[in-house]
Coordinates of N, CA and C in Angstrom, one line a residue:
M27 N -78.5 5.4 2.7 CA -78.3 6.8 2.6 C -76.8 7.1 2.6
S28 N -76.3 7.8 1.6 CA -74.9 7.9 1.4 C -74.5 9.4 1.5
M29 N -74.9 10.1 2.5 CA -74.6 11.5 2.6 C -73.3 11.8 3.3
V30 N -72.7 10.8 3.9 CA -71.4 10.9 4.6 C -70.5 9.8 4.3
S31 N -69.2 10.0 4.4 CA -68.3 8.9 4.0 C -68.2 7.8 5.1
S32 N -68.3 8.2 6.3 CA -68.2 7.2 7.4 C -69.5 6.5 7.6
P33 N -69.5 5.3 8.1 CA -70.8 4.6 8.4 C -71.6 5.3 9.5
L34 N -72.9 5.2 9.3 CA -73.8 5.8 10.3 C -74.3 4.8 11.3
S35 N -74.5 5.2 12.5 CA -74.9 4.3 13.6 C -75.9 5.1 14.4
V36 N -77.1 4.5 14.6 CA -78.1 5.0 15.5 C -78.0 4.3 16.8
I37 N -77.8 5.0 17.9 CA -77.7 4.3 19.3 C -78.8 4.9 20.1
K38 N -79.7 4.0 20.6 CA -80.8 4.4 21.5 C -80.3 4.2 22.9
L39 N -80.2 5.2 23.7 CA -79.7 5.2 25.0 C -80.9 5.1 26.0
G40 N -81.0 4.1 26.8 CA -82.0 4.0 27.8 C -82.0 5.0 28.9
G41 N -83.1 5.6 29.2 CA -83.2 6.7 30.2 C -82.6 6.3 31.5
S42 N -82.7 5.0 31.9 CA -82.2 4.7 33.2 C -80.7 4.9 33.4
L43 N -80.0 4.9 32.2 CA -78.5 5.1 32.2 C -78.2 6.6 32.6
L44 N -79.1 7.5 32.6 CA -78.8 8.9 33.0 C -78.5 8.9 34.5
Q45 N -78.9 7.9 35.2 CA -78.6 7.9 36.6 C -77.3 7.2 36.9
Q46 N -76.5 6.8 35.9 CA -75.3 6.0 36.1 C -74.1 6.7 35.4
P47 N -73.6 7.7 36.1 CA -72.5 8.5 35.4 C -71.3 7.7 35.0
T48 N -70.9 6.7 35.7 CA -69.7 5.9 35.3 C -69.9 5.3 34.0
R49 N -71.1 4.7 33.8 CA -71.4 4.0 32.5 C -71.5 5.0 31.4
L50 N -72.1 6.2 31.7 CA -72.2 7.2 30.6 C -70.8 7.7 30.2
K51 N -69.9 7.9 31.1 CA -68.6 8.4 30.8 C -67.9 7.3 29.9
Q52 N -68.1 6.0 30.3 CA -67.5 5.0 29.5 C -68.1 5.0 28.0
L53 N -69.4 5.2 27.9 CA -70.0 5.2 26.6 C -69.5 6.3 25.7
F54 N -69.5 7.5 26.3 CA -69.1 8.7 25.5 C -67.6 8.6 25.2
N55 N -66.8 8.1 26.0 CA -65.3 7.9 25.7 C -65.2 6.9 24.5
E56 N -66.0 5.9 24.5 CA -66.0 4.9 23.4 C -66.5 5.6 22.1
L57 N -67.5 6.4 22.2 CA -68.0 7.1 21.0 C -66.9 8.1 20.5
A58 N -66.1 8.7 21.3 CA -65.1 9.6 20.9 C -64.0 8.9 20.0
H59 N -63.9 7.6 20.2 CA -62.9 6.8 19.5 C -63.5 5.9 18.4
S60 N -64.8 6.1 18.2 CA -65.5 5.2 17.2 C -65.2 5.7 15.8
N61 N -65.2 4.7 14.9 CA -65.0 5.1 13.4 C -66.4 5.3 12.7
T62 N -67.5 5.3 13.5 CA -68.8 5.6 12.9 C -69.2 7.0 13.3
I63 N -70.3 7.4 12.6 CA -70.9 8.7 13.0 C -72.2 8.4 13.7
P64 N -72.2 8.5 15.0 CA -73.4 8.1 15.8 C -74.5 9.2 15.9
V65 N -75.7 8.7 15.8 CA -76.8 9.6 16.2 C -77.4 9.0 17.5
L66 N -77.4 9.7 18.6 CA -77.8 9.2 19.9 C -79.2 9.7 20.2
V67 N -80.1 8.7 20.3 CA -81.5 8.9 20.7 C -81.7 8.5 22.1
H68 N -82.3 9.3 22.9 CA -82.4 9.0 24.4 C -83.8 9.1 24.9
G69 N -84.0 8.3 26.0 CA -85.2 8.5 26.8 C -84.8 9.3 28.0
G70 N -85.6 9.1 29.1 CA -85.4 9.8 30.3 C -86.5 9.6 31.3
G71 N -87.0 8.3 31.3 CA -88.2 8.0 32.1 C -88.1 8.3 33.6
A72 N -86.9 8.0 34.2 CA -86.8 8.2 35.6 C -86.9 9.7 35.9
S73 N -86.3 10.6 35.1 CA -86.5 12.0 35.3 C -87.9 12.5 35.2
V74 N -88.6 12.0 34.1 CA -90.0 12.3 33.9 C -90.8 11.9 35.1
D75 N -90.6 10.7 35.6 CA -91.4 10.2 36.8 C -91.2 11.2 37.9
S76 N -89.9 11.5 38.2 CA -89.6 12.4 39.3 C -90.3 13.8 39.2
W77 N -90.2 14.3 38.0 CA -90.8 15.7 37.8 C -92.3 15.6 37.9
L78 N -92.9 14.5 37.4 CA -94.4 14.4 37.5 C -94.8 14.2 38.9
N79 N -94.1 13.3 39.6 CA -94.4 13.1 41.0 C -94.3 14.3 41.9
A80 N -93.3 15.1 41.6 CA -93.1 16.4 42.3 C -94.3 17.3 42.1
M81 N -94.9 17.2 41.0 CA -96.1 18.1 40.7 C -97.4 17.5 41.1
G82 N -97.3 16.3 41.7 CA -98.5 15.6 42.2 C -99.3 14.8 41.2
Y83 N -98.7 14.6 40.0 CA -99.3 13.8 39.0 C -99.0 12.3 39.1
Q84 N -100.0 11.5 38.7 CA -99.8 10.0 38.8 C -99.2 9.5 37.5
V85 N -98.2 8.7 37.6 CA -97.6 8.1 36.4 C -98.3 6.9 36.0
E86 N -98.6 6.8 34.7 CA -99.4 5.6 34.2 C -98.7 5.1 32.9
K87 N -98.6 3.8 32.8 CA -98.1 3.1 31.6 C -99.1 2.2 31.1
C88 N -99.1 2.0 29.7 CA -100.0 1.1 29.0 C -99.2 0.4 28.0
D89 N -99.0 -1.0 28.3 CA -98.2 -1.8 27.4 C -96.8 -1.2 27.2
G90 N -96.2 -0.7 28.2 CA -94.8 -0.2 28.2 C -94.7 1.2 27.7
L91 N -95.8 1.9 27.3 CA -95.8 3.2 26.8 C -96.4 4.2 27.9
R92 N -95.8 5.4 28.0 CA -96.2 6.3 29.0 C -97.5 7.0 28.5
V93 N -98.5 6.9 29.3 CA -99.7 7.7 29.1 C -99.4 9.2 29.3
S94 N -99.6 10.0 28.3 CA -99.1 11.4 28.3 C -100.2 12.4 28.1
P95 N -101.1 12.7 29.0 CA -102.1 13.7 28.9 C -101.5 15.1 28.7
E96 N -102.2 16.0 28.1 CA -101.7 17.3 27.8 C -101.1 18.0 29.1
Q97 N -101.8 17.9 30.2 CA -101.3 18.5 31.4 C -99.9 18.0 31.9
H98 N -99.5 16.8 31.4 CA -98.2 16.2 31.8 C -97.1 16.7 30.9
M99 N -97.5 17.3 29.7 CA -96.5 17.5 28.7 C -95.4 18.6 29.1
P100 N -95.7 19.6 29.8 CA -94.7 20.5 30.2 C -93.6 19.9 31.0
M101 N -93.9 18.9 31.9 CA -92.9 18.2 32.7 C -92.2 17.2 31.8
I102 N -92.9 16.5 30.9 CA -92.2 15.6 30.0 C -91.3 16.3 29.1
V103 N -91.7 17.4 28.5 CA -90.8 18.1 27.6 C -89.6 18.7 28.4
G104 N -89.8 19.2 29.5 CA -88.7 19.8 30.3 C -87.7 18.7 30.7
A105 N -88.2 17.6 31.1 CA -87.3 16.5 31.6 C -86.5 15.9 30.5
L106 N -87.2 15.7 29.3 CA -86.5 15.1 28.2 C -85.7 16.0 27.3
A107 N -86.3 17.0 26.8 CA -85.7 18.0 25.8 C -84.8 18.9 26.6
G108 N -85.0 19.1 27.9 CA -84.2 20.0 28.7 C -83.2 19.3 29.5
Y109 N -83.6 18.8 30.6 CA -82.6 18.2 31.6 C -81.8 17.1 31.0
A110 N -82.5 16.0 30.5 CA -81.8 14.8 30.1 C -80.9 15.1 28.9
N111 N -81.5 15.9 27.9 CA -80.7 16.2 26.7 C -79.4 16.9 27.0
K112 N -79.5 18.0 27.9 CA -78.3 18.8 28.2 C -77.4 18.0 29.1
Q113 N -77.9 17.1 29.9 CA -77.0 16.3 30.8 C -76.1 15.5 29.9
L114 N -76.7 14.9 28.8 CA -75.9 14.0 27.9 C -75.0 14.9 27.1
M115 N -75.4 16.1 26.7 CA -74.4 17.0 26.0 C -73.2 17.3 26.9
G116 N -73.4 17.4 28.2 CA -72.3 17.6 29.1 C -71.3 16.5 29.0
Y117 N -71.8 15.3 29.1 CA -70.9 14.1 29.0 C -70.2 14.1 27.7
A118 N -70.9 14.4 26.6 CA -70.3 14.4 25.3 C -69.1 15.4 25.1
I119 N -69.4 16.6 25.6 CA -68.4 17.7 25.6 C -67.1 17.3 26.4
A120 N -67.4 16.7 27.6 CA -66.2 16.2 28.4 C -65.4 15.2 27.7
A121 N -66.0 14.4 26.8 CA -65.3 13.3 26.1 C -64.6 13.9 24.8
G122 N -64.8 15.2 24.6 CA -64.1 15.8 23.4 C -65.0 15.7 22.1
L123 N -66.2 15.4 22.3 CA -67.2 15.4 21.1 C -67.8 16.7 20.9
Q124 N -68.4 16.9 19.7 CA -69.1 18.1 19.4 C -70.6 17.8 19.3
P125 N -71.4 17.9 20.4 CA -72.8 17.5 20.3 C -73.7 18.6 19.9
V126 N -74.8 18.3 19.3 CA -75.9 19.2 19.0 C -77.2 18.6 19.6
G127 N -77.8 19.2 20.5 CA -79.1 18.7 21.1 C -80.3 19.1 20.2
L128 N -81.1 18.1 19.8 CA -82.2 18.3 18.9 C -83.4 17.6 19.4
S129 N -84.6 18.0 18.9 CA -85.8 17.2 19.1 C -86.0 16.5 17.7
L130 N -87.0 15.7 17.7 CA -87.3 15.0 16.4 C -87.8 15.9 15.3
Y131 N -88.3 17.1 15.7 CA -88.8 18.0 14.7 C -87.6 18.5 13.8
E132 N -86.5 18.8 14.4 CA -85.3 19.4 13.7 C -84.8 18.3 12.7
L133 N -85.1 17.0 12.9 CA -84.6 16.0 12.0 C -85.5 15.8 10.8
G134 N -86.6 16.6 10.8 CA -87.6 16.5 9.7 C -88.7 15.5 9.9
L135 N -88.9 15.0 11.1 CA -90.0 14.1 11.4 C -91.2 14.8 12.0
R136 N -92.4 14.4 11.6 CA -93.6 14.9 12.0 C -94.5 13.8 12.6
Y137 N -95.2 14.1 13.7 CA -96.0 13.1 14.4 C -97.5 13.4 14.5
Q138 N -98.2 12.4 14.8 CA -99.6 12.4 15.0 C -100.0 11.6 16.2
P139 N -101.2 11.7 16.7 CA -101.6 10.9 17.9 C -101.6 9.4 17.6
M140 N -101.1 8.7 18.5 CA -101.1 7.2 18.4 C -102.4 6.7 18.8
S141 N -103.0 7.1 19.9 CA -104.3 6.6 20.4 C -104.8 7.6 21.4
P142 N -106.1 7.9 21.4 CA -106.7 8.8 22.4 C -106.5 8.4 23.8
A143 N -106.4 7.1 24.1 CA -106.1 6.6 25.4 C -104.8 6.9 25.9
L144 N -103.8 7.2 25.0 CA -102.4 7.5 25.4 C -102.1 9.0 25.5
G145 N -103.1 9.8 25.1 CA -102.9 11.3 25.2 C -102.0 11.7 24.1
Q146 N -100.9 12.5 24.5 CA -100.0 13.1 23.5 C -98.8 12.2 23.2
V147 N -99.1 10.9 23.1 CA -98.1 10.0 22.6 C -98.1 10.0 21.1
G148 N -96.9 10.2 20.4 CA -96.9 10.4 19.0 C -96.5 9.2 18.2
L149 N -97.1 9.2 17.0 CA -96.9 8.1 16.0 C -96.3 8.8 14.8
L150 N -95.3 8.3 14.2 CA -94.6 9.0 13.0 C -95.6 9.1 11.9
N151 N -95.6 10.3 11.3 CA -96.4 10.5 10.1 C -95.8 9.7 8.9
P152 N -96.6 8.8 8.3 CA -96.0 7.9 7.3 C -95.5 8.6 6.0
L153 N -95.9 9.9 5.9 CA -95.4 10.7 4.7 C -94.0 11.1 4.9
D154 N -93.4 11.1 6.1 CA -92.0 11.5 6.4 C -91.1 10.3 5.9
T155 N -90.4 10.6 4.8 CA -89.5 9.5 4.3 C -88.0 9.9 4.2
K156 N -87.7 11.1 4.7 CA -86.3 11.5 4.7 C -86.0 12.5 5.8
I157 N -84.8 12.6 6.2 CA -84.4 13.5 7.2 C -84.2 14.9 6.7
S158 N -84.1 15.9 7.5 CA -84.0 17.3 7.1 C -82.6 17.6 6.6
E159 N -82.5 18.7 5.8 CA -81.3 19.2 5.3 C -80.4 19.6 6.5
L160 N -81.0 20.1 7.5 CA -80.2 20.5 8.7 C -79.5 19.3 9.3
A161 N -80.2 18.2 9.5 CA -79.6 17.0 10.1 C -78.5 16.4 9.2
A162 N -78.8 16.4 7.9 CA -77.8 15.9 6.9 C -76.5 16.8 7.0
S163 N -76.7 18.1 7.1 CA -75.5 19.0 7.1 C -74.7 18.7 8.4
L164 N -75.4 18.5 9.5 CA -74.7 18.3 10.8 C -73.9 17.0 10.7
L165 N -74.5 16.0 10.1 CA -73.9 14.7 10.0 C -72.6 14.8 9.1
K166 N -72.7 15.5 8.1 CA -71.6 15.7 7.2 C -70.4 16.4 7.9
Q167 N -70.7 17.2 8.9 CA -69.7 17.8 9.7 C -69.2 16.9 10.9
H168 N -69.7 15.7 10.9 CA -69.3 14.7 11.9 C -69.7 15.2 13.4
Q169 N -70.8 15.9 13.5 CA -71.2 16.3 14.8 C -72.1 15.3 15.4
L170 N -72.1 15.1 16.7 CA -72.9 14.1 17.4 C -74.3 14.7 17.6
L171 N -75.3 14.1 17.0 CA -76.6 14.5 17.2 C -77.2 13.7 18.5
I172 N -77.6 14.5 19.5 CA -78.2 13.9 20.7 C -79.7 14.3 20.6
V173 N -80.6 13.3 20.4 CA -82.0 13.6 20.0 C -82.9 13.2 21.2
S174 N -83.6 14.2 21.7 CA -84.7 13.9 22.6 C -86.0 13.5 21.9
C175 N -86.8 12.7 22.5 CA -87.9 12.1 21.7 C -89.2 13.0 21.9
I176 N -89.0 14.3 21.7 CA -90.2 15.2 21.6 C -90.5 15.5 20.2
G177 N -91.7 15.2 19.7 CA -92.1 15.5 18.3 C -93.2 16.5 18.2
F178 N -93.4 17.0 17.0 CA -94.4 18.0 16.8 C -95.2 17.6 15.5
D179 N -96.4 18.1 15.4 CA -97.1 18.0 14.1 C -97.1 19.3 13.4
E180 N -97.7 19.4 12.3 CA -97.7 20.6 11.5 C -98.4 21.8 12.1
Q181 N -99.2 21.5 13.1 CA -99.9 22.6 13.8 C -99.2 23.0 15.1
G182 N -98.0 22.4 15.3 CA -97.2 22.8 16.5 C -97.6 22.0 17.8
Q183 N -98.5 21.1 17.7 CA -98.8 20.2 18.9 C -97.6 19.4 19.2
W184 N -97.3 19.3 20.5 CA -96.1 18.5 20.9 C -96.5 17.1 21.3
Y185 N -95.6 16.1 21.1 CA -95.9 14.7 21.4 C -94.7 14.1 22.1
N186 N -95.0 13.2 23.0 CA -94.1 12.3 23.7 C -93.9 11.1 22.8
V187 N -92.8 10.9 22.2 CA -92.6 9.7 21.3 C -91.7 8.7 22.0
N188 N -92.1 7.5 21.9 CA -91.3 6.4 22.5 C -89.9 6.4 21.9
A189 N -88.9 6.4 22.7 CA -87.5 6.5 22.2 C -87.1 5.2 21.4
D190 N -87.6 4.1 21.8 CA -87.3 2.9 21.0 C -87.9 3.0 19.6
H191 N -89.1 3.4 19.5 CA -89.7 3.6 18.2 C -89.0 4.7 17.3
A192 N -88.6 5.8 18.0 CA -88.0 6.9 17.3 C -86.6 6.4 16.7
A193 N -85.8 5.7 17.6 CA -84.5 5.2 17.1 C -84.7 4.3 15.9
A194 N -85.7 3.4 16.0 CA -85.9 2.5 14.8 C -86.2 3.2 13.6
E195 N -87.1 4.3 13.7 CA -87.5 5.1 12.6 C -86.3 5.8 12.0
L196 N -85.4 6.4 12.8 CA -84.3 7.1 12.3 C -83.3 6.1 11.6
A197 N -83.1 4.9 12.2 CA -82.2 4.0 11.6 C -82.7 3.6 10.2
R198 N -84.0 3.5 10.1 CA -84.6 3.1 8.8 C -84.3 4.3 7.8
L199 N -84.6 5.5 8.2 CA -84.5 6.6 7.3 C -83.0 6.9 6.9
L200 N -82.1 6.6 7.8 CA -80.7 6.8 7.6 C -80.0 5.6 7.0
Q201 N -80.7 4.4 7.0 CA -80.1 3.2 6.6 C -78.9 2.9 7.4
A202 N -79.0 3.1 8.7 CA -77.9 3.0 9.7 C -78.0 1.7 10.5
Q203 N -76.8 1.3 11.1 CA -76.8 0.3 12.0 C -77.5 0.7 13.3
L204 N -78.3 -0.1 13.9 CA -79.1 0.3 15.1 C -78.7 -0.6 16.3
T205 N -78.4 0.1 17.4 CA -78.1 -0.5 18.7 C -78.9 0.1 19.8
F206 N -79.5 -0.8 20.6 CA -80.2 -0.3 21.8 C -79.3 -0.5 23.0
V207 N -78.9 0.6 23.6 CA -78.0 0.5 24.8 C -78.9 0.7 26.0
T208 N -78.8 -0.3 26.9 CA -79.7 -0.3 28.1 C -78.9 -0.6 29.4
D209 N -79.6 -0.7 30.5 CA -78.9 -0.9 31.8 C -78.7 -2.4 32.1
V210 N -79.1 -3.3 31.2 CA -78.8 -4.7 31.3 C -77.9 -5.1 30.1
E211 N -77.1 -6.1 30.3 CA -76.2 -6.5 29.3 C -76.8 -7.2 28.1
A212 N -78.0 -7.7 28.2 CA -78.7 -8.4 27.1 C -80.1 -8.7 27.5
V213 N -80.9 -9.2 26.6 CA -82.3 -9.7 26.8 C -82.1 -11.0 27.6
L214 N -82.9 -11.2 28.6 CA -82.8 -12.3 29.5 C -83.9 -13.3 29.2
D215 N -83.5 -14.6 29.4 CA -84.5 -15.7 29.2 C -85.3 -16.0 30.5
E216 N -86.0 -17.1 30.5 CA -86.8 -17.4 31.7 C -86.0 -17.8 32.9
C217 N -84.7 -18.1 32.7 CA -83.8 -18.4 33.8 C -82.9 -17.2 34.1
Q218 N -83.2 -16.0 33.6 CA -82.5 -14.8 33.8 C -81.1 -14.9 33.3
Q219 N -80.9 -15.6 32.2 CA -79.6 -15.8 31.5 C -79.7 -15.0 30.2
P220 N -78.5 -14.4 29.8 CA -78.5 -13.6 28.5 C -78.8 -14.5 27.3
I221 N -79.6 -13.9 26.4 CA -79.9 -14.6 25.1 C -79.0 -14.0 24.0
A222 N -78.1 -14.8 23.4 CA -77.1 -14.3 22.4 C -77.8 -13.9 21.1
R223 N -78.8 -14.7 20.6 CA -79.5 -14.4 19.4 C -81.0 -14.7 19.7
L224 N -81.8 -13.8 19.2 CA -83.2 -13.9 19.5 C -84.0 -13.8 18.1
S225 N -84.7 -14.9 17.9 CA -85.5 -15.0 16.6 C -87.0 -14.6 17.0
A226 N -87.8 -14.4 15.9 CA -89.2 -14.0 16.1 C -89.9 -15.1 16.8
A227 N -89.7 -16.4 16.5 CA -90.4 -17.5 17.2 C -90.1 -17.5 18.7
R228 N -88.8 -17.3 19.0 CA -88.4 -17.3 20.4 C -89.0 -16.1 21.1
L229 N -89.0 -15.0 20.5 CA -89.6 -13.8 21.1 C -91.1 -14.0 21.4
K230 N -91.8 -14.6 20.5 CA -93.2 -14.9 20.7 C -93.4 -15.8 21.9
Q231 N -92.6 -16.8 22.0 CA -92.7 -17.7 23.2 C -92.4 -17.0 24.5
L232 N -91.4 -16.1 24.5 CA -91.1 -15.4 25.7 C -92.1 -14.3 26.1
T233 N -92.7 -13.7 25.1 CA -93.7 -12.6 25.4 C -95.0 -13.3 25.8
D234 N -95.4 -14.4 25.1 CA -96.6 -15.1 25.5 C -96.6 -15.6 26.9
S235 N -95.4 -16.0 27.4 CA -95.2 -16.5 28.7 C -95.0 -15.4 29.8
G236 N -94.9 -14.2 29.3 CA -94.7 -13.0 30.2 C -93.3 -12.8 30.6
V237 N -92.3 -13.6 30.1 CA -90.9 -13.4 30.5 C -90.4 -12.0 30.0
I238 N -90.7 -11.7 28.7 CA -90.4 -10.4 28.2 C -91.7 -9.6 28.2
N239 N -91.7 -8.5 28.9 CA -92.9 -7.7 29.1 C -92.5 -6.2 29.3
G240 N -93.6 -5.3 29.4 CA -93.4 -3.9 29.6 C -92.4 -3.2 28.7
G241 N -91.5 -2.4 29.3 CA -90.6 -1.6 28.4 C -89.7 -2.5 27.6
M242 N -89.2 -3.7 28.1 CA -88.4 -4.5 27.3 C -89.1 -5.1 26.1
K243 N -90.4 -5.4 26.3 CA -91.2 -5.9 25.2 C -91.3 -4.8 24.1
V244 N -91.6 -3.6 24.5 CA -91.6 -2.5 23.5 C -90.3 -2.4 22.8
K245 N -89.2 -2.5 23.5 CA -87.8 -2.4 22.9 C -87.5 -3.5 21.9
V246 N -87.8 -4.7 22.3 CA -87.5 -5.9 21.5 C -88.4 -5.8 20.2
E247 N -89.7 -5.5 20.4 CA -90.5 -5.4 19.2 C -90.1 -4.3 18.2
A248 N -89.7 -3.2 18.8 CA -89.1 -2.1 17.9 C -87.9 -2.6 17.2
A249 N -87.0 -3.3 17.9 CA -85.8 -3.8 17.3 C -86.1 -4.8 16.2
F250 N -87.2 -5.7 16.4 CA -87.5 -6.6 15.3 C -88.1 -5.8 14.1
D251 N -89.0 -4.9 14.3 CA -89.5 -4.1 13.2 C -88.4 -3.4 12.4
A252 N -87.4 -2.9 13.2 CA -86.3 -2.2 12.5 C -85.5 -3.2 11.7
A253 N -85.2 -4.4 12.3 CA -84.4 -5.4 11.6 C -85.1 -5.8 10.3
K254 N -86.4 -5.9 10.3 CA -87.1 -6.3 9.1 C -87.0 -5.2 8.0
Q255 N -87.2 -4.0 8.4 CA -87.1 -2.9 7.5 C -85.7 -2.6 7.0
L256 N -84.7 -2.8 7.9 CA -83.3 -2.5 7.5 C -82.7 -3.8 6.8
R257 N -83.3 -4.9 7.0 CA -82.8 -6.2 6.4 C -81.4 -6.4 7.0
R258 N -81.2 -6.2 8.3 CA -80.0 -6.4 8.9 C -80.3 -6.6 10.4
S259 N -79.3 -7.2 11.1 CA -79.6 -7.5 12.5 C -79.5 -6.2 13.3
V260 N -80.1 -6.2 14.5 CA -80.1 -5.1 15.5 C -79.7 -5.7 16.8
R261 N -78.9 -4.9 17.6 CA -78.4 -5.4 18.8 C -79.0 -4.6 20.0
I262 N -79.2 -5.4 21.1 CA -79.6 -4.8 22.4 C -78.5 -5.2 23.4
C263 N -77.9 -4.2 24.0 CA -76.7 -4.5 24.9 C -76.5 -3.4 25.9
G264 N -75.4 -3.6 26.7 CA -75.1 -2.6 27.7 C -74.1 -1.6 27.1
C265 N -73.5 -0.8 28.0 CA -72.6 0.3 27.6 C -71.3 -0.2 27.0
A266 N -71.0 -1.5 27.0 CA -69.8 -2.0 26.4 C -70.0 -2.3 24.9
C267 N -71.0 -1.7 24.3 CA -71.4 -2.1 23.0 C -70.4 -1.8 21.9
L268 N -69.6 -0.8 22.1 CA -68.6 -0.4 21.1 C -67.3 -1.1 21.2
T269 N -66.9 -1.4 22.4 CA -65.6 -2.2 22.6 C -65.8 -3.7 22.6
R270 N -67.0 -4.1 22.8 CA -67.3 -5.6 22.8 C -68.4 -5.9 21.8
P271 N -68.1 -5.9 20.5 CA -69.2 -6.1 19.6 C -69.9 -7.4 19.7
E272 N -69.3 -8.4 20.4 CA -70.0 -9.7 20.6 C -71.0 -9.7 21.7
S273 N -71.1 -8.6 22.5 CA -71.9 -8.5 23.7 C -73.4 -8.3 23.3
G274 N -74.2 -8.6 24.3 CA -75.7 -8.3 24.1 C -76.4 -9.4 23.4
T275 N -77.6 -9.0 22.9 CA -78.5 -9.9 22.2 C -78.7 -9.4 20.8
V276 N -78.4 -10.2 19.8 CA -78.6 -9.9 18.4 C -80.0 -10.3 18.0
I277 N -80.7 -9.3 17.4 CA -82.1 -9.6 16.9 C -82.0 -10.0 15.5
T278 N -82.4 -11.2 15.1 CA -82.3 -11.6 13.7 C -83.7 -11.8 13.1
V279 N -83.7 -11.7 11.8 CA -85.0 -11.9 11.1 C -84.8 -12.9 9.9

């Protein structure tokens, strides 16, 4: 997609980093001096858990995905599209950036239920093949899009969308470089050592043995799907991703 002169980069920011202000300041300062136009897609799982627990709701995960019944959605939307999104906007403004907080709807993406067992967890409508004119215009103006993973369908039903999946979908639509920034420096092997390059065969071995599981399994599988569709490598790394391009785990296909 060639709507802007500078290269596009989609960065998925792990929700656990919202509890680490020093790392966030480092990341946004790096973004302020980057020669790419970043689209930041974020989670916020710790905040969601806290809000749900405060309301007496039980948190449940299934294969790394948050089960999201309708009665949980006000807390999920408030924590992600409200608190987490605006918290990140604050860090961006402090770094001298011009952020715009958005949901997936404003980007032109529509969602549908993934599975009845998961409640309001959203799956991208396969008919959505391009981003909105609004998003394209904002990117042309070099504004930093900070995207919470709340989606809607055509009837206005809201959905909790896995941030790893959303980031991969956006990178595909934008034909952008994709980086998953998390609170660990790389994907770890069975000896808890960083993996520099991860192939599909090695991933299968590590997931079958349970070394890679839960949220990291969702993240790595989303990275592999994106790498296949983009026909380029995808990186999973810590907050030093911009100043240390050799860091992290490179997903290859």
